CSV table of C-alpha atoms and ligand atoms in Angstrom, one decimal:
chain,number,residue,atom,x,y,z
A,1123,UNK,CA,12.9,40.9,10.9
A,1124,UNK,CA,13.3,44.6,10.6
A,1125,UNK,CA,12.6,44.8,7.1
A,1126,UNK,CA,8.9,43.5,8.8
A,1127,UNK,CA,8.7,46.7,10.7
A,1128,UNK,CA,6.2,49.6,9.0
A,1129,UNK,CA,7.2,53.3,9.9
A,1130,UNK,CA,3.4,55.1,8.8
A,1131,UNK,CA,3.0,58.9,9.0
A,1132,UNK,CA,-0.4,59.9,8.5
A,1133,UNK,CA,-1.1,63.1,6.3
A,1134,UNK,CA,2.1,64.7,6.9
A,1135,UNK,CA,2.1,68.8,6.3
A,1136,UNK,CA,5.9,69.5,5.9
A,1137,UNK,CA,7.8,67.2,3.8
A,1138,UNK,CA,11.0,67.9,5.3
A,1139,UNK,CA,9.8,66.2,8.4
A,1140,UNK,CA,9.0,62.9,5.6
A,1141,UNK,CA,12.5,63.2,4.7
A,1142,UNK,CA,14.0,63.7,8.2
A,1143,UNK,CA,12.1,60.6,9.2
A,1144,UNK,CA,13.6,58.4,6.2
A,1145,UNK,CA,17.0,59.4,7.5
A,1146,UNK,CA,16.1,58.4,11.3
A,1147,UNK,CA,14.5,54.8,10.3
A,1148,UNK,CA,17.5,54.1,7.8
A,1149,UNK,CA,19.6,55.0,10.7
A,1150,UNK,CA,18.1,52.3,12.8
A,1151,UNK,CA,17.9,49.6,9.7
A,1152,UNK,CA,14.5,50.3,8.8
A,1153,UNK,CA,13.1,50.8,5.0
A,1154,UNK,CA,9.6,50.3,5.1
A,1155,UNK,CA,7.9,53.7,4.9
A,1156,UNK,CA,4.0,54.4,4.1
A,1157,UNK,CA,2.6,57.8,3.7
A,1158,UNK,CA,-1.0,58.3,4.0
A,1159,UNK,CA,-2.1,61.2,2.1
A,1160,UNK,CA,1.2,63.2,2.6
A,1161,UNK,CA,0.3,66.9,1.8
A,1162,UNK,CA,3.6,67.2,-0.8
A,1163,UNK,CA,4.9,64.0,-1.9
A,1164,UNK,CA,7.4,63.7,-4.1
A,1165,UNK,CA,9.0,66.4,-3.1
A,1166,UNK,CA,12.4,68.3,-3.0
A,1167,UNK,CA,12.8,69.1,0.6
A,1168,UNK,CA,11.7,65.6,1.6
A,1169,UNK,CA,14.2,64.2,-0.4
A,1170,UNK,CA,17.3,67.2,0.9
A,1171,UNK,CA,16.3,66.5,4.8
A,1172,UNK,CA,16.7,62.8,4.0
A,1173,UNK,CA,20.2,63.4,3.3
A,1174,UNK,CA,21.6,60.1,2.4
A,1175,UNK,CA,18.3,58.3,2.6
A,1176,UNK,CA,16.9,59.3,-0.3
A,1177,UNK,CA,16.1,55.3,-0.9
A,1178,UNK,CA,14.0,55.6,1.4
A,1179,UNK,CA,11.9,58.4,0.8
A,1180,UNK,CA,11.6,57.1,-3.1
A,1181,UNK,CA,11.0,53.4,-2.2
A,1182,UNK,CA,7.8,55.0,0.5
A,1183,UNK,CA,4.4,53.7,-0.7
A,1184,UNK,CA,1.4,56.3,-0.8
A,1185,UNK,CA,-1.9,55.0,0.4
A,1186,UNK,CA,-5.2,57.0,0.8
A,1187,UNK,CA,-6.2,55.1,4.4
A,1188,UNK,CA,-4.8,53.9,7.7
A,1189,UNK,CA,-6.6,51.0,6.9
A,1190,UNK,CA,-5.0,50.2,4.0
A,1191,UNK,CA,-1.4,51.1,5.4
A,1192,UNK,CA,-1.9,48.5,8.0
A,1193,UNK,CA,-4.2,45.5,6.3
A,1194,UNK,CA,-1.9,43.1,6.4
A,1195,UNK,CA,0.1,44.0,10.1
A,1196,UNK,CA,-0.4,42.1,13.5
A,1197,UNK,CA,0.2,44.9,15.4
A,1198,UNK,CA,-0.4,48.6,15.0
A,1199,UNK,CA,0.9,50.5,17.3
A,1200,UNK,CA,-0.3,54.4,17.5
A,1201,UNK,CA,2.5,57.2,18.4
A,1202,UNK,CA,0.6,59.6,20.8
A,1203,UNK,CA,1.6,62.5,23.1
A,1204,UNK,CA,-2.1,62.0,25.0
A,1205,UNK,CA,-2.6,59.5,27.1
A,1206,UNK,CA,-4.8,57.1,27.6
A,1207,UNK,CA,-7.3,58.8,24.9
A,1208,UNK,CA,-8.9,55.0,24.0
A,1209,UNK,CA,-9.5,52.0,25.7
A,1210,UNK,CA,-6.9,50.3,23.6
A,1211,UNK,CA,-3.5,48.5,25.4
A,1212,UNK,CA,-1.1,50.9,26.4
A,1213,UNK,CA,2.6,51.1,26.2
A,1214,UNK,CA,3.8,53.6,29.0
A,1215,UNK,CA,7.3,52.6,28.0
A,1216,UNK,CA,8.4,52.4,24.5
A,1217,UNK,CA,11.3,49.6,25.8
A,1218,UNK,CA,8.6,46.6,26.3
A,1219,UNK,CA,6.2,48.2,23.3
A,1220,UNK,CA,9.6,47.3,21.2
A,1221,UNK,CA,10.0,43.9,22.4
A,1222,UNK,CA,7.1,43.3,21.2
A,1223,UNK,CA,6.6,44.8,18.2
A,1224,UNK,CA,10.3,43.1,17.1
A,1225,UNK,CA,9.0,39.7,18.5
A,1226,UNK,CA,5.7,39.8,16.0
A,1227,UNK,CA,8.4,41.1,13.4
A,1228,UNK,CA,10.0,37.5,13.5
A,1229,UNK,CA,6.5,36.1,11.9
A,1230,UNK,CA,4.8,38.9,10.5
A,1231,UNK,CA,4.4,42.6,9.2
A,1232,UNK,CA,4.1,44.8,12.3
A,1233,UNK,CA,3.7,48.8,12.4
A,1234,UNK,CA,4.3,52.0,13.9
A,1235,UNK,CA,2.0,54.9,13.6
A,1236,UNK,CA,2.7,58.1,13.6
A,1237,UNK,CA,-0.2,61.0,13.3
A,1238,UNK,CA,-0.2,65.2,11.7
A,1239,UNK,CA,2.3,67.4,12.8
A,1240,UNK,CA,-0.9,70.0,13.8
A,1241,UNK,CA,-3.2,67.6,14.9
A,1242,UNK,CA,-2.0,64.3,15.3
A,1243,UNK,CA,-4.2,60.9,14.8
A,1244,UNK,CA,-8.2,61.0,15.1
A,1245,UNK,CA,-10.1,58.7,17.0
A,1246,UNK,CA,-10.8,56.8,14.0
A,1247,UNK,CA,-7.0,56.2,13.5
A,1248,UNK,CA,-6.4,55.5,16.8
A,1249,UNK,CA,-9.2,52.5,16.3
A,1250,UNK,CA,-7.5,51.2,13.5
A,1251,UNK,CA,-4.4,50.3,15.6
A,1252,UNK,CA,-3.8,47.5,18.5
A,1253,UNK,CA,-1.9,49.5,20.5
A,1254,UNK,CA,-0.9,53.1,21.6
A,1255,UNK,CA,2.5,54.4,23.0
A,1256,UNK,CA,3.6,57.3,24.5
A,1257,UNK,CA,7.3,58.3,24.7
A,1258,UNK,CA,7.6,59.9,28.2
A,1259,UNK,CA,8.5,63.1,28.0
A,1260,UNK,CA,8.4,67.0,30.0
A,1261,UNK,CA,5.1,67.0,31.4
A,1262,UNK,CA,4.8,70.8,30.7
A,1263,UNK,CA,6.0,70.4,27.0
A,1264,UNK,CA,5.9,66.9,26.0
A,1265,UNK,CA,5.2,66.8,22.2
A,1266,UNK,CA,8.4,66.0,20.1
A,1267,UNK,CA,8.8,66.8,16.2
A,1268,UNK,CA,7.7,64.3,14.2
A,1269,UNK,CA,10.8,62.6,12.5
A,1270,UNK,CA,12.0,63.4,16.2
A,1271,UNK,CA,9.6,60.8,17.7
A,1272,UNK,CA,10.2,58.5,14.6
A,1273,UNK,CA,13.9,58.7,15.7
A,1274,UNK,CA,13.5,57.8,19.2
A,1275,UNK,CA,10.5,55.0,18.7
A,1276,UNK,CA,12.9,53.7,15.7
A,1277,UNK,CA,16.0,53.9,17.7
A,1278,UNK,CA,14.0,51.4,20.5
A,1279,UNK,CA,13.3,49.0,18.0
A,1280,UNK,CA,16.1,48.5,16.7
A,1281,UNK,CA,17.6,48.6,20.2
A,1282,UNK,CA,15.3,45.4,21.3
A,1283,UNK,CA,16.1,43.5,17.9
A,1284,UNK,CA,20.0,43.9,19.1
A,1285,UNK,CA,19.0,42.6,22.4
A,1286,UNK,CA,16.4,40.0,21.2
A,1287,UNK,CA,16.3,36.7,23.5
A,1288,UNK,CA,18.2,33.7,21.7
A,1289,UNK,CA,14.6,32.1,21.8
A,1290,UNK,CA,13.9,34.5,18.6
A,1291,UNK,CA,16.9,33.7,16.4
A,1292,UNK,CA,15.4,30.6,14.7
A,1293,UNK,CA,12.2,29.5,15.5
A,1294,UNK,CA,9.0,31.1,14.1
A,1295,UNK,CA,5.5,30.3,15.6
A,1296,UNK,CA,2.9,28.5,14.0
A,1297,UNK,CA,0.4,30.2,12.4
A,1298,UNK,CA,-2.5,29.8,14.4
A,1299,UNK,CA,-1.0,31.0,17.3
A,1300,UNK,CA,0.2,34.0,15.5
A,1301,UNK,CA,-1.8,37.0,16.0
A,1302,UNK,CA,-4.9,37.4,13.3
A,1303,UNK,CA,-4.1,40.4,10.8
A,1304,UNK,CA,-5.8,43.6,11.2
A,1305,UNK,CA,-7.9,42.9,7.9
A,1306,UNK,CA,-8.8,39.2,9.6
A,1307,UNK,CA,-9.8,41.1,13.0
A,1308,UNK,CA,-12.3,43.6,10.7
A,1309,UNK,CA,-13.1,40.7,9.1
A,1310,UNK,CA,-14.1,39.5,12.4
A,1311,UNK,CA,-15.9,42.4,13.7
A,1312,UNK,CA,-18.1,43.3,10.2
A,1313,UNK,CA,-19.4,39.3,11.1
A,1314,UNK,CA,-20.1,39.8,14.2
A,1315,UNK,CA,-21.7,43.0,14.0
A,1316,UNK,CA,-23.8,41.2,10.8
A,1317,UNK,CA,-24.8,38.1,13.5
A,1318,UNK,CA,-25.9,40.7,16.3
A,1319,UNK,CA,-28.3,42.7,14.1
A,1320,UNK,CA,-29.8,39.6,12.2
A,1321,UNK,CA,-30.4,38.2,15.8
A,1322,UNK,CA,-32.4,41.4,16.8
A,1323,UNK,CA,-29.8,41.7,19.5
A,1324,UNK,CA,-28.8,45.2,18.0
A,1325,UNK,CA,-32.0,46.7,15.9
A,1326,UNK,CA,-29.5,49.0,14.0
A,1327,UNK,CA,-26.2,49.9,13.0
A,1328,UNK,CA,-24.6,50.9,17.2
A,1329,UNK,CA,-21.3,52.0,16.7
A,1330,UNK,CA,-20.6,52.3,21.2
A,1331,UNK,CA,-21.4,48.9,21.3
A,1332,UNK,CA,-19.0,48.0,18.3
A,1333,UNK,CA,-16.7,49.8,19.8
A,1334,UNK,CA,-17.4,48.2,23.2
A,1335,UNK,CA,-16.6,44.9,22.0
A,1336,UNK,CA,-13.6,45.9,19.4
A,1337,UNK,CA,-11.6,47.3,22.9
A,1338,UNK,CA,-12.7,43.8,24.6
A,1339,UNK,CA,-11.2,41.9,21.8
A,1340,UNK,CA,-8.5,44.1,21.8
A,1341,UNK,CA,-7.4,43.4,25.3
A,1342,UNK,CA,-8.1,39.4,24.8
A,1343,UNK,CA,-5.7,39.5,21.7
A,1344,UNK,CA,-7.4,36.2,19.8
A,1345,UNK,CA,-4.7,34.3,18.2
A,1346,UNK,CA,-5.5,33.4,14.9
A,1347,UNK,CA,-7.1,29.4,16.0
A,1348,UNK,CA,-9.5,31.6,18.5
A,1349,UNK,CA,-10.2,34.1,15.4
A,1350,UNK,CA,-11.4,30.9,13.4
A,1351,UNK,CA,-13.0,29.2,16.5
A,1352,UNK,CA,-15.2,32.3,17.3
A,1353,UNK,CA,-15.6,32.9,13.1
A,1354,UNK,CA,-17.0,29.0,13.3
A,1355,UNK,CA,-19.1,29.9,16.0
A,1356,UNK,CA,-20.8,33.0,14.2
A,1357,UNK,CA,-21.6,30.7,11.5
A,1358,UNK,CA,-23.3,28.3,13.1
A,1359,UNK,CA,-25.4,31.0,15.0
A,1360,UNK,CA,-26.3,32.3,11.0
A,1361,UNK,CA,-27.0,28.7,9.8
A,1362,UNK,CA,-29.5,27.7,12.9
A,1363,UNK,CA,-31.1,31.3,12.6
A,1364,UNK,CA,-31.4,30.4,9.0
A,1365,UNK,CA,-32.7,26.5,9.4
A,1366,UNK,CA,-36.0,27.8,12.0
B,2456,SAH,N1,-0.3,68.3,18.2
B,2456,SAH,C1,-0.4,66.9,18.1
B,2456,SAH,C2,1.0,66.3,18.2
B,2456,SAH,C3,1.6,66.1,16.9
B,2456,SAH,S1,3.3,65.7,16.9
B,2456,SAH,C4,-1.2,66.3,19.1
B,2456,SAH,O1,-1.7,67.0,20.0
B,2456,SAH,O2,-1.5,65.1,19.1
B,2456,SAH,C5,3.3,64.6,15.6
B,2456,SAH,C6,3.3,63.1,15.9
B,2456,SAH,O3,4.5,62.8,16.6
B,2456,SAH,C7,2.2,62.7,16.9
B,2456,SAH,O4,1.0,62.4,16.2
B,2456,SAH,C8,2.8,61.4,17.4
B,2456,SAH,O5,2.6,60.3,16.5
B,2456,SAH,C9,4.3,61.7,17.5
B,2456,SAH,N2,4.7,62.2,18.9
B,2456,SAH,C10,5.0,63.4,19.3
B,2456,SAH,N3,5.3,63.5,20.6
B,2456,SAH,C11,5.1,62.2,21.0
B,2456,SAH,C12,5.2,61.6,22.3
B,2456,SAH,N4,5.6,62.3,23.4
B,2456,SAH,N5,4.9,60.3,22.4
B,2456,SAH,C13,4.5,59.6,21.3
B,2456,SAH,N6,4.4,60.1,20.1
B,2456,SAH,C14,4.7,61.4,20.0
């Protein structure tokens, strides 16, 4: 289960703060680490702040999207000091975001997202994820280190996998009424946005209303039988265009 939870950290400047976040996920079980184009990777001050977790640091993966760090997770949920910056389901609390996350984790590869040190995620990143949380924090100086905010988002995780409900110890859901992957769900959307512009519905390429419907499907959370039903749907809409 917790070998099924993703730490990500997008473009990170400082490689110490790569290795001080290997040490806070191997503190709280986790292994799993992705870097997205990490400024200095391998590196010799990643692998001294690790201290101990050097596994980790060596074992990370380098990818050069979000997208690709996340293809294959049924829940992506974005780190962020702002609030409220997307339309996209919120955690105020990291507690229930945890329960969650460590109840997809039973199933499925979930992940947490964390953005620069400077600048954090873009508005493109924050679209590639499912979810956003915030860690509450000083209103008047709220934004923790990085490996800091890995630490305490980790340390929650693993928290609400000790605590997980009896109800998650053995049984696993079927699949369909697991949660569709994030590459299914793009999958989804390029169709979708394929079907509206053959229909004449959209005359061009409208990346609001994309976005629009991507935050409405977002909140509905399809499980993966209403991902195929709607898919099936699409197609029939193609075929009758087609057949006139
Ligand atoms: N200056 C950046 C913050 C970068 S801190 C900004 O304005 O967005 C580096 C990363 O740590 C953030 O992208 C976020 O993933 C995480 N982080 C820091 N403080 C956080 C908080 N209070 N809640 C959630 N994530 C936080």
């Amino acid at each position: 289960m917790l070998s099924n939870i993703r730490i990500v950290l997008v473009q990170t400047y400082h490689p110490g703060n790569i290795g001080a976040s290997a040490r806070a996920m191997k503190t709280m079980g986790l292994t799993d680490l992705v870097l997205v184009n990490p400024r200095c990777y391998p590196d010799s001050e990643a692998s001294r702040l690790a201290a101990g977790a050097e596994d980790v640091v060596d074992g990370a993966r380098v990818v050069t999207s979000l997208e690709e760090a996340v293809a294959d997770c049924v829940q992506v949920v974005g780190a962020s000091a702002r609030l409220r910056s997307l339309p996209l389901p919120h955690f105020d609390e990291p507690e229930a975001m945890a329960r969650e996350l460590v109840s997809h984790a039973a199933d499925d590869p979930v992940a947490l997202v964390f953005g620069r040190e400077r600048f954090g995620l873009t508005n493109d990143e924050i679209r590639c994820c499912s979810h956003q949380v915030s860690i509450p924090a000083n209103p008047d100086y709220g934004i923790l280190n990085l490996s800091q905010a890995v630490q305490v988002l980790a340390y929650e995780t693993f928290k609400a996998w000790r605590l997980r409900p009896e109800s998650e110890f053995r049984h696993s859901r079927p699949a369909e009424e697991r949660q569709p992957t994030r590459e299914q769900l793009d999958h989804f959307h390029a169709h979708l946005s394929r079907v509206m512009q053959a229909s004449g519905f959209l005359t061009q390429p409208h990346a609001r209303t994309e976005a629009q419907l991507q935050a409405l499907f977002a909140r509905a959370q399809p499980n993966r039988k209403e991902l195929s039903l709607l898919r099936g749907l699409l197609r029939s809409l193609e075929e009758s265009a087609t057949g006139d």
